[in-house]
Amino acid sequence: MSTNRTFTMIKPDAVENGHIGAILEKIAASGFKIVAMKYTQLSLREAQEFYAIHKERPFFGELVEFMSRGPIVAAILEKENAVEDFRALIGATNPADAAEGTIRKMFATDISENAVHGSDSDENAAIEGSFHFAGREVY
Ligand code: GDP
């Protein structure tokens, strides 16, 4: 995956609360092009693998239970400076600290159920994109 791409998930809370359409609209309006997308659900094991980097953190169990409890939308997004710009668009991890107009401010519930994922580096964007998509699913 080239460095102008990032990976996102619309998390189970935002799907349950009916925010898929509004979040995708905001992503598109912010200049991101969707180059891969699927509606899917992580098994508990897959969530543990995806979030392995956090396995020592006290909230790991809660995080993987949450991320596997219902369907998500996974997508690869393209834009110049994608990783940084998408992190700015989603806002702080805790929606209470997120800036006005950010996706987490608008749609997240709390620090654990925070509506969207956004990769934190080009390297992780490539790893996370490959976790969810085969090469032929990326356009
Ligand atoms: P992000 O990069 O902004 O998503 O934040 P982190 O990499 O620090 O954390 C990954 C994810 O773990 C967050 O998006 C939240 O879903 C979850 N998380 C972070 N902090 C907490 C916490 O204190 N408690 C719980 N239950 N979940 C958390």
Tab-separated table of N, CA and C and ligand atoms in Angstrom:
chain	number	residue	atom	x	y	z
A	1	MET	N	0.859	-1.193	0.000
A	1	MET	CA	0.000	0.000	0.000
A	1	MET	C	0.899	1.249	0.000
A	2	SER	N	0.601	2.198	-0.860
A	2	SER	CA	1.425	3.400	-0.937
A	2	SER	C	1.165	4.315	0.260
A	3	THR	N	2.012	5.294	0.459
A	3	THR	CA	1.952	6.102	1.672
A	3	THR	C	0.832	7.137	1.650
A	4	ASN	N	0.089	7.247	0.559
A	4	ASN	CA	-1.043	8.175	0.557
A	4	ASN	C	-2.345	7.446	0.896
A	5	ARG	N	-2.201	6.330	1.599
A	5	ARG	CA	-3.385	5.554	1.989
A	5	ARG	C	-3.438	5.336	3.494
A	6	THR	N	-4.659	5.220	4.003
A	6	THR	CA	-4.828	4.849	5.399
A	6	THR	C	-5.930	3.801	5.488
A	7	PHE	N	-6.065	3.220	6.673
A	7	PHE	CA	-7.068	2.192	6.892
A	7	PHE	C	-8.023	2.656	7.984
A	8	THR	N	-9.322	2.395	7.792
A	8	THR	CA	-10.304	2.766	8.811
A	8	THR	C	-11.299	1.644	9.066
A	9	MET	N	-11.900	1.672	10.238
A	9	MET	CA	-13.075	0.836	10.510
A	9	MET	C	-14.135	1.736	11.138
A	10	ILE	N	-15.379	1.596	10.677
A	10	ILE	CA	-16.515	2.144	11.416
A	10	ILE	C	-16.847	1.064	12.435
A	11	LYS	N	-16.705	1.392	13.721
A	11	LYS	CA	-16.745	0.382	14.779
A	11	LYS	C	-18.192	-0.036	15.114
A	12	PRO	N	-18.345	-1.151	15.841
A	12	PRO	CA	-19.688	-1.680	16.115
A	12	PRO	C	-20.663	-0.673	16.734
A	13	ASP	N	-20.183	0.224	17.596
A	13	ASP	CA	-21.109	1.193	18.221
A	13	ASP	C	-21.733	2.107	17.172
A	14	ALA	N	-20.913	2.603	16.244
A	14	ALA	CA	-21.415	3.527	15.216
A	14	ALA	C	-22.336	2.807	14.233
A	15	VAL	N	-22.039	1.535	13.954
A	15	VAL	CA	-22.926	0.745	13.088
A	15	VAL	C	-24.273	0.554	13.791
A	16	GLU	N	-24.218	0.143	15.077
A	16	GLU	CA	-25.457	-0.086	15.852
A	16	GLU	C	-26.307	1.182	15.932
A	17	ASN	N	-25.638	2.327	16.015
A	17	ASN	CA	-26.356	3.590	16.178
A	17	ASN	C	-26.772	4.224	14.852
A	18	GLY	N	-26.547	3.513	13.750
A	18	GLY	CA	-27.046	3.974	12.449
A	18	GLY	C	-26.242	5.086	11.805
A	19	HIS	N	-24.917	5.137	12.111
A	19	HIS	CA	-24.109	6.259	11.618
A	19	HIS	C	-23.259	5.934	10.384
A	20	ILE	N	-23.429	4.757	9.779
A	20	ILE	CA	-22.555	4.404	8.642
A	20	ILE	C	-22.634	5.475	7.549
A	21	GLY	N	-23.850	5.811	7.131
A	21	GLY	CA	-24.023	6.740	6.016
A	21	GLY	C	-23.422	8.107	6.306
A	22	ALA	N	-23.702	8.633	7.486
A	22	ALA	CA	-23.200	9.973	7.833
A	22	ALA	C	-21.675	9.989	7.907
A	23	ILE	N	-21.096	8.916	8.437
A	23	ILE	CA	-19.628	8.876	8.551
A	23	ILE	C	-18.991	8.767	7.162
A	24	LEU	N	-19.542	7.923	6.315
A	24	LEU	CA	-18.981	7.797	4.954
A	24	LEU	C	-19.101	9.119	4.191
A	25	GLU	N	-20.214	9.808	4.395
A	25	GLU	CA	-20.412	11.090	3.728
A	25	GLU	C	-19.344	12.098	4.175
A	26	LYS	N	-19.068	12.116	5.462
A	26	LYS	CA	-18.056	13.037	5.994
A	26	LYS	C	-16.664	12.682	5.467
A	27	ILE	N	-16.385	11.399	5.378
A	27	ILE	CA	-15.092	10.949	4.849
A	27	ILE	C	-14.937	11.401	3.398
A	28	ALA	N	-15.975	11.192	2.602
A	28	ALA	CA	-15.918	11.581	1.178
A	28	ALA	C	-15.820	13.103	1.046
A	29	ALA	N	-16.599	13.822	1.849
A	29	ALA	CA	-16.595	15.290	1.772
A	29	ALA	C	-15.242	15.863	2.189
A	30	SER	N	-14.450	15.087	2.932
A	30	SER	CA	-13.140	15.552	3.375
A	30	SER	C	-12.047	15.193	2.376
A	31	GLY	N	-12.434	14.660	1.227
A	31	GLY	CA	-11.470	14.457	0.144
A	31	GLY	C	-10.829	13.082	0.080
A	32	PHE	N	-11.340	12.141	0.869
A	32	PHE	CA	-10.795	10.783	0.820
A	32	PHE	C	-11.541	9.963	-0.233
A	33	LYS	N	-10.759	9.193	-0.997
A	33	LYS	CA	-11.350	8.297	-1.990
A	33	LYS	C	-11.329	6.887	-1.400
A	34	ILE	N	-12.454	6.185	-1.496
A	34	ILE	CA	-12.512	4.813	-0.992
A	34	ILE	C	-11.932	3.880	-2.052
A	35	VAL	N	-10.836	3.185	-1.722
A	35	VAL	CA	-10.219	2.263	-2.688
A	35	VAL	C	-10.491	0.802	-2.339
A	36	ALA	N	-11.035	0.553	-1.130
A	36	ALA	CA	-11.477	-0.794	-0.741
A	36	ALA	C	-12.494	-0.613	0.381
A	37	MET	N	-13.539	-1.465	0.390
A	37	MET	CA	-14.515	-1.353	1.476
A	37	MET	C	-15.293	-2.663	1.633
A	38	LYS	N	-15.564	-3.049	2.886
A	38	LYS	CA	-16.440	-4.205	3.138
A	38	LYS	C	-17.174	-4.083	4.470
A	39	TYR	N	-18.357	-4.704	4.495
A	39	TYR	CA	-19.160	-4.834	5.715
A	39	TYR	C	-18.869	-6.221	6.250
A	40	THR	N	-18.338	-6.294	7.460
A	40	THR	CA	-17.840	-7.575	7.938
A	40	THR	C	-17.886	-7.604	9.462
A	41	GLN	N	-17.567	-8.735	10.057
A	41	GLN	CA	-17.500	-8.810	11.525
A	41	GLN	C	-16.247	-9.562	11.926
A	42	LEU	N	-15.525	-9.022	12.890
A	42	LEU	CA	-14.334	-9.685	13.412
A	42	LEU	C	-14.755	-10.762	14.405
A	43	SER	N	-14.126	-11.925	14.349
A	43	SER	CA	-14.284	-12.887	15.440
A	43	SER	C	-13.448	-12.365	16.614
A	44	LEU	N	-13.679	-12.940	17.792
A	44	LEU	CA	-12.885	-12.526	18.958
A	44	LEU	C	-11.398	-12.728	18.673
A	45	ARG	N	-11.080	-13.856	18.070
A	45	ARG	CA	-9.683	-14.174	17.758
A	45	ARG	C	-9.073	-13.172	16.772
A	46	GLU	N	-9.859	-12.803	15.778
A	46	GLU	CA	-9.360	-11.819	14.797
A	46	GLU	C	-9.153	-10.446	15.444
A	47	ALA	N	-10.070	-10.079	16.351
A	47	ALA	CA	-9.913	-8.796	17.050
A	47	ALA	C	-8.646	-8.827	17.910
A	48	GLN	N	-8.378	-9.971	18.556
A	48	GLN	CA	-7.161	-10.099	19.376
A	48	GLN	C	-5.916	-9.961	18.506
A	49	GLU	N	-5.994	-10.518	17.288
A	49	GLU	CA	-4.849	-10.437	16.370
A	49	GLU	C	-4.679	-9.003	15.866
A	50	PHE	N	-5.791	-8.381	15.470
A	50	PHE	CA	-5.718	-7.014	14.926
A	50	PHE	C	-5.136	-6.057	15.964
A	51	TYR	N	-5.547	-6.214	17.228
A	51	TYR	CA	-5.139	-5.284	18.288
A	51	TYR	C	-3.999	-5.851	19.142
A	52	ALA	N	-3.243	-6.800	18.606
A	52	ALA	CA	-2.177	-7.452	19.381
A	52	ALA	C	-1.216	-6.450	20.013
A	53	ILE	N	-1.012	-5.332	19.334
A	53	ILE	CA	-0.104	-4.288	19.834
A	53	ILE	C	-0.555	-3.753	21.204
A	54	HIS	N	-1.848	-3.893	21.504
A	54	HIS	CA	-2.387	-3.381	22.773
A	54	HIS	C	-2.568	-4.482	23.827
A	55	LYS	N	-2.011	-5.673	23.602
A	55	LYS	CA	-2.386	-6.802	24.465
A	55	LYS	C	-1.970	-6.655	25.929
A	56	GLU	N	-0.977	-5.808	26.204
A	56	GLU	CA	-0.570	-5.591	27.607
A	56	GLU	C	-1.399	-4.498	28.287
A	57	ARG	N	-2.233	-3.805	27.527
A	57	ARG	CA	-2.962	-2.680	28.134
A	57	ARG	C	-4.166	-3.190	28.926
A	58	PRO	N	-4.529	-2.486	30.000
A	58	PRO	CA	-5.573	-2.998	30.909
A	58	PRO	C	-6.936	-3.156	30.241
A	59	PHE	N	-7.171	-2.414	29.156
A	59	PHE	CA	-8.480	-2.464	28.517
A	59	PHE	C	-8.536	-3.436	27.341
A	60	PHE	N	-7.498	-4.256	27.160
A	60	PHE	CA	-7.432	-5.126	25.986
A	60	PHE	C	-8.651	-6.042	25.871
A	61	GLY	N	-9.031	-6.681	26.979
A	61	GLY	CA	-10.173	-7.599	26.954
A	61	GLY	C	-11.459	-6.896	26.542
A	62	GLU	N	-11.669	-5.739	27.133
A	62	GLU	CA	-12.858	-4.941	26.819
A	62	GLU	C	-12.841	-4.517	25.346
A	63	LEU	N	-11.668	-4.117	24.864
A	63	LEU	CA	-11.520	-3.648	23.483
A	63	LEU	C	-11.861	-4.755	22.477
A	64	VAL	N	-11.328	-5.945	22.683
A	64	VAL	CA	-11.563	-7.007	21.694
A	64	VAL	C	-12.995	-7.556	21.772
A	65	GLU	N	-13.586	-7.541	22.976
A	65	GLU	CA	-15.009	-7.919	23.114
A	65	GLU	C	-15.878	-6.937	22.315
A	66	PHE	N	-15.607	-5.661	22.519
A	66	PHE	CA	-16.353	-4.613	21.822
A	66	PHE	C	-16.193	-4.725	20.311
A	67	MET	N	-14.960	-4.860	19.848
A	67	MET	CA	-14.714	-4.826	18.409
A	67	MET	C	-15.245	-6.061	17.676
A	68	SER	N	-15.555	-7.127	18.436
A	68	SER	CA	-16.072	-8.335	17.789
A	68	SER	C	-17.569	-8.532	18.042
A	69	ARG	N	-18.233	-7.600	18.702
A	69	ARG	CA	-19.624	-7.862	19.117
A	69	ARG	C	-20.652	-7.656	18.004
A	70	GLY	N	-20.250	-7.008	16.922
A	70	GLY	CA	-21.185	-6.770	15.827
A	70	GLY	C	-20.438	-6.357	14.582
A	71	PRO	N	-21.189	-6.130	13.485
A	71	PRO	CA	-20.521	-5.800	12.227
A	71	PRO	C	-19.818	-4.443	12.251
A	72	ILE	N	-18.846	-4.348	11.381
A	72	ILE	CA	-18.068	-3.118	11.174
A	72	ILE	C	-18.021	-2.838	9.675
A	73	VAL	N	-17.633	-1.616	9.321
A	73	VAL	CA	-17.276	-1.316	7.937
A	73	VAL	C	-15.766	-1.092	7.925
A	74	ALA	N	-15.049	-1.879	7.125
A	74	ALA	CA	-13.601	-1.721	6.980
A	74	ALA	C	-13.333	-1.071	5.631
A	75	ALA	N	-12.387	-0.143	5.580
A	75	ALA	CA	-12.110	0.521	4.307
A	75	ALA	C	-10.670	1.007	4.232
A	76	ILE	N	-10.153	1.056	3.016
A	76	ILE	CA	-8.871	1.702	2.743
A	76	ILE	C	-9.177	3.003	2.015
A	77	LEU	N	-8.570	4.086	2.500
A	77	LEU	CA	-8.857	5.426	1.983
A	77	LEU	C	-7.600	6.027	1.371
A	78	GLU	N	-7.791	6.791	0.317
A	78	GLU	CA	-6.663	7.406	-0.379
A	78	GLU	C	-6.812	8.923	-0.391
A	79	LYS	N	-5.738	9.583	-0.094
A	79	LYS	CA	-5.688	11.054	-0.112
A	79	LYS	C	-4.234	11.429	0.147
A	80	GLU	N	-3.788	12.552	-0.351
A	80	GLU	CA	-2.451	13.010	0.003
A	80	GLU	C	-2.382	13.160	1.520
A	81	ASN	N	-1.319	12.698	2.137
A	81	ASN	CA	-1.150	12.822	3.599
A	81	ASN	C	-2.282	12.117	4.365
A	82	ALA	N	-2.680	10.947	3.856
A	82	ALA	CA	-3.895	10.279	4.334
A	82	ALA	C	-3.886	9.976	5.839
A	83	VAL	N	-2.804	9.406	6.348
A	83	VAL	CA	-2.783	8.976	7.757
A	83	VAL	C	-3.008	10.167	8.687
A	84	GLU	N	-2.215	11.206	8.485
A	84	GLU	CA	-2.290	12.379	9.367
A	84	GLU	C	-3.631	13.102	9.205
A	85	ASP	N	-4.051	13.298	7.963
A	85	ASP	CA	-5.303	14.023	7.734
A	85	ASP	C	-6.503	13.249	8.280
A	86	PHE	N	-6.461	11.918	8.191
A	86	PHE	CA	-7.595	11.147	8.702
A	86	PHE	C	-7.620	11.170	10.229
A	87	ARG	N	-6.449	11.124	10.868
A	87	ARG	CA	-6.406	11.241	12.336
A	87	ARG	C	-6.986	12.585	12.776
A	88	ALA	N	-6.715	13.625	11.994
A	88	ALA	CA	-7.284	14.945	12.324
A	88	ALA	C	-8.804	14.925	12.146
A	89	LEU	N	-9.265	14.258	11.106
A	89	LEU	CA	-10.706	14.195	10.845
A	89	LEU	C	-11.451	13.416	11.935
A	90	ILE	N	-10.841	12.351	12.477
A	90	ILE	CA	-11.566	11.551	13.477
A	90	ILE	C	-11.478	12.180	14.871
A	91	GLY	N	-10.389	12.878	15.185
A	91	GLY	CA	-10.270	13.533	16.483
A	91	GLY	C	-9.670	12.628	17.548
A	92	ALA	N	-9.578	13.160	18.762
A	92	ALA	CA	-8.914	12.470	19.874
A	92	ALA	C	-9.603	11.153	20.226
A	93	THR	N	-8.822	10.224	20.795
A	93	THR	CA	-9.333	8.905	21.196
A	93	THR	C	-10.570	9.043	22.084
A	94	ASN	N	-10.482	9.947	23.047
A	94	ASN	CA	-11.627	10.208	23.932
A	94	ASN	C	-12.486	11.318	23.317
A	95	PRO	N	-13.735	11.019	22.951
A	95	PRO	CA	-14.557	12.040	22.285
A	95	PRO	C	-14.748	13.299	23.138
A	96	ALA	N	-14.601	13.156	24.456
A	96	ALA	CA	-14.709	14.332	25.330
A	96	ALA	C	-13.595	15.340	25.032
A	97	ASP	N	-12.462	14.833	24.511
A	97	ASP	CA	-11.323	15.709	24.192
A	97	ASP	C	-11.271	16.051	22.701
A	98	ALA	N	-12.166	15.479	21.901
A	98	ALA	CA	-12.096	15.654	20.441
A	98	ALA	C	-12.630	17.025	20.035
A	99	ALA	N	-12.012	17.598	19.008
A	99	ALA	CA	-12.417	18.931	18.536
A	99	ALA	C	-13.810	18.882	17.905
A	100	GLU	N	-14.488	20.016	17.957
A	100	GLU	CA	-15.803	20.160	17.303
A	100	GLU	C	-15.691	19.777	15.829
A	101	GLY	N	-16.684	19.078	15.325
A	101	GLY	CA	-16.708	18.754	13.904
A	101	GLY	C	-15.967	17.481	13.537
A	102	THR	N	-15.214	16.905	14.496
A	102	THR	CA	-14.530	15.644	14.199
A	102	THR	C	-15.531	14.480	14.298
A	103	ILE	N	-15.186	13.393	13.651
A	103	ILE	CA	-16.108	12.247	13.605
A	103	ILE	C	-16.366	11.699	15.008
A	104	ARG	N	-15.310	11.604	15.819
A	104	ARG	CA	-15.523	11.082	17.175
A	104	ARG	C	-16.355	12.047	18.023
A	105	LYS	N	-16.138	13.344	17.854
A	105	LYS	CA	-16.957	14.303	18.603
A	105	LYS	C	-18.434	14.130	18.241
A	106	MET	N	-18.687	13.898	16.943
A	106	MET	CA	-20.072	13.832	16.474
A	106	MET	C	-20.749	12.495	16.757
A	107	PHE	N	-19.971	11.399	16.684
A	107	PHE	CA	-20.616	10.078	16.671
A	107	PHE	C	-20.167	9.098	17.759
A	108	ALA	N	-19.080	9.402	18.480
A	108	ALA	CA	-18.581	8.428	19.456
A	108	ALA	C	-19.369	8.496	20.758
A	109	THR	N	-19.358	7.399	21.483
A	109	THR	CA	-20.032	7.305	22.775
A	109	THR	C	-19.083	7.698	23.900
A	110	ASP	N	-17.929	7.028	23.954
A	110	ASP	CA	-16.934	7.329	24.989
A	110	ASP	C	-15.564	6.841	24.524
A	111	ILE	N	-14.582	6.836	25.419
A	111	ILE	CA	-13.209	6.511	25.028
A	111	ILE	C	-13.071	5.084	24.480
A	112	SER	N	-13.927	4.172	24.948
A	112	SER	CA	-13.821	2.779	24.474
A	112	SER	C	-14.650	2.573	23.209
A	113	GLU	N	-15.836	3.144	23.178
A	113	GLU	CA	-16.724	2.973	22.017
A	113	GLU	C	-16.688	4.280	21.235
A	114	ASN	N	-15.605	4.427	20.448
A	114	ASN	CA	-15.334	5.738	19.863
A	114	ASN	C	-15.521	5.800	18.338
A	115	ALA	N	-16.445	5.008	17.838
A	115	ALA	CA	-17.027	5.146	16.485
A	115	ALA	C	-16.138	4.767	15.305
A	116	VAL	N	-14.879	5.157	15.342
A	116	VAL	CA	-14.018	4.884	14.174
A	116	VAL	C	-12.587	4.570	14.588
A	117	HIS	N	-11.933	3.800	13.732
A	117	HIS	CA	-10.499	3.543	13.838
A	117	HIS	C	-9.797	4.294	12.718
A	118	GLY	N	-8.610	4.787	12.989
A	118	GLY	CA	-7.760	5.342	11.939
A	118	GLY	C	-6.325	4.939	12.205
A	119	SER	N	-5.625	4.424	11.192
A	119	SER	CA	-4.237	3.978	11.376
A	119	SER	C	-3.372	5.134	11.877
A	120	ASP	N	-2.337	4.781	12.685
A	120	ASP	CA	-1.494	5.837	13.258
A	120	ASP	C	-0.165	6.024	12.542
A	121	SER	N	0.092	5.227	11.488
A	121	SER	CA	1.330	5.397	10.713
A	121	SER	C	1.133	4.745	9.346
A	122	ASP	N	1.986	5.121	8.398
A	122	ASP	CA	1.912	4.500	7.071
A	122	ASP	C	2.150	2.993	7.171
A	123	GLU	N	3.088	2.627	8.040
A	123	GLU	CA	3.419	1.206	8.193
A	123	GLU	C	2.208	0.428	8.716
A	124	ASN	N	1.560	0.955	9.749
A	124	ASN	CA	0.388	0.264	10.293
A	124	ASN	C	-0.792	0.299	9.325
A	125	ALA	N	-0.917	1.366	8.538
A	125	ALA	CA	-1.982	1.420	7.532
A	125	ALA	C	-1.837	0.251	6.547
A	126	ALA	N	-0.612	-0.020	6.141
A	126	ALA	CA	-0.367	-1.110	5.196
A	126	ALA	C	-0.669	-2.466	5.841
A	127	ILE	N	-0.224	-2.652	7.089
A	127	ILE	CA	-0.458	-3.917	7.800
A	127	ILE	C	-1.961	-4.129	8.012
A	128	GLU	N	-2.649	-3.096	8.466
A	128	GLU	CA	-4.078	-3.213	8.791
A	128	GLU	C	-4.921	-3.395	7.523
A	129	GLY	N	-4.548	-2.707	6.447
A	129	GLY	CA	-5.253	-2.881	5.178
A	129	GLY	C	-5.127	-4.319	4.679
A	130	SER	N	-3.917	-4.864	4.789
A	130	SER	CA	-3.686	-6.239	4.331
A	130	SER	C	-4.396	-7.255	5.219
A	131	PHE	N	-4.620	-6.896	6.484
A	131	PHE	CA	-5.338	-7.787	7.401
A	131	PHE	C	-6.760	-8.034	6.889
A	132	HIS	N	-7.377	-7.021	6.333
A	132	HIS	CA	-8.783	-7.088	5.935
A	132	HIS	C	-9.017	-7.350	4.447
A	133	PHE	N	-8.044	-7.013	3.593
A	133	PHE	CA	-8.303	-7.059	2.151
A	133	PHE	C	-7.233	-7.838	1.403
A	134	ALA	N	-7.697	-8.646	0.453
A	134	ALA	CA	-6.792	-9.278	-0.510
A	134	ALA	C	-6.456	-8.228	-1.573
A	135	GLY	N	-5.353	-8.410	-2.261
A	135	GLY	CA	-4.910	-7.460	-3.268
A	135	GLY	C	-5.998	-7.159	-4.306
A	136	ARG	N	-6.748	-8.208	-4.704
A	136	ARG	CA	-7.763	-7.997	-5.741
A	136	ARG	C	-8.996	-7.257	-5.252
A	137	GLU	N	-9.077	-6.985	-3.953
A	137	GLU	CA	-10.203	-6.222	-3.412
A	137	GLU	C	-9.870	-4.730	-3.267
A	138	VAL	N	-8.645	-4.370	-3.625
A	138	VAL	CA	-8.184	-2.977	-3.477
A	138	VAL	C	-8.051	-2.368	-4.874
A	139	TYR	N	-8.683	-1.201	-5.089
A	139	TYR	CA	-8.770	-0.626	-6.443
A	139	TYR	C	-7.969	0.656	-6.571
B	1	GDP	P1	-6.623	5.457	18.819
B	1	GDP	O1	-5.352	5.306	18.038
B	1	GDP	O2	-7.094	6.897	18.922
B	1	GDP	O3	-7.717	4.553	18.340
B	1	GDP	O4	-6.320	5.050	20.332
B	1	GDP	P2	-5.392	3.899	20.987
B	1	GDP	O5	-4.478	3.300	19.945
B	1	GDP	O6	-4.771	4.484	22.204
B	1	GDP	O7	-6.439	2.804	21.466
B	1	GDP	C1	-7.034	1.905	20.572
B	1	GDP	C2	-8.499	1.765	20.925
B	1	GDP	O8	-8.619	1.174	22.217
B	1	GDP	C3	-9.273	3.079	21.032
B	1	GDP	O9	-9.692	3.590	19.793
B	1	GDP	C4	-10.445	2.666	21.909
B	1	GDP	O10	-11.446	1.944	21.161
B	1	GDP	C5	-9.782	1.679	22.863
B	1	GDP	N1	-9.373	2.348	24.109
B	1	GDP	C6	-8.409	3.305	24.285
B	1	GDP	N2	-8.315	3.680	25.568
B	1	GDP	C7	-9.244	2.940	26.244
B	1	GDP	C8	-9.621	2.845	27.624
B	1	GDP	O11	-9.094	3.544	28.489
B	1	GDP	N3	-10.606	1.949	27.925
B	1	GDP	C9	-11.202	1.163	26.979
B	1	GDP	N4	-12.160	0.298	27.345
B	1	GDP	N5	-10.869	1.222	25.672
B	1	GDP	C10	-9.904	2.094	25.303
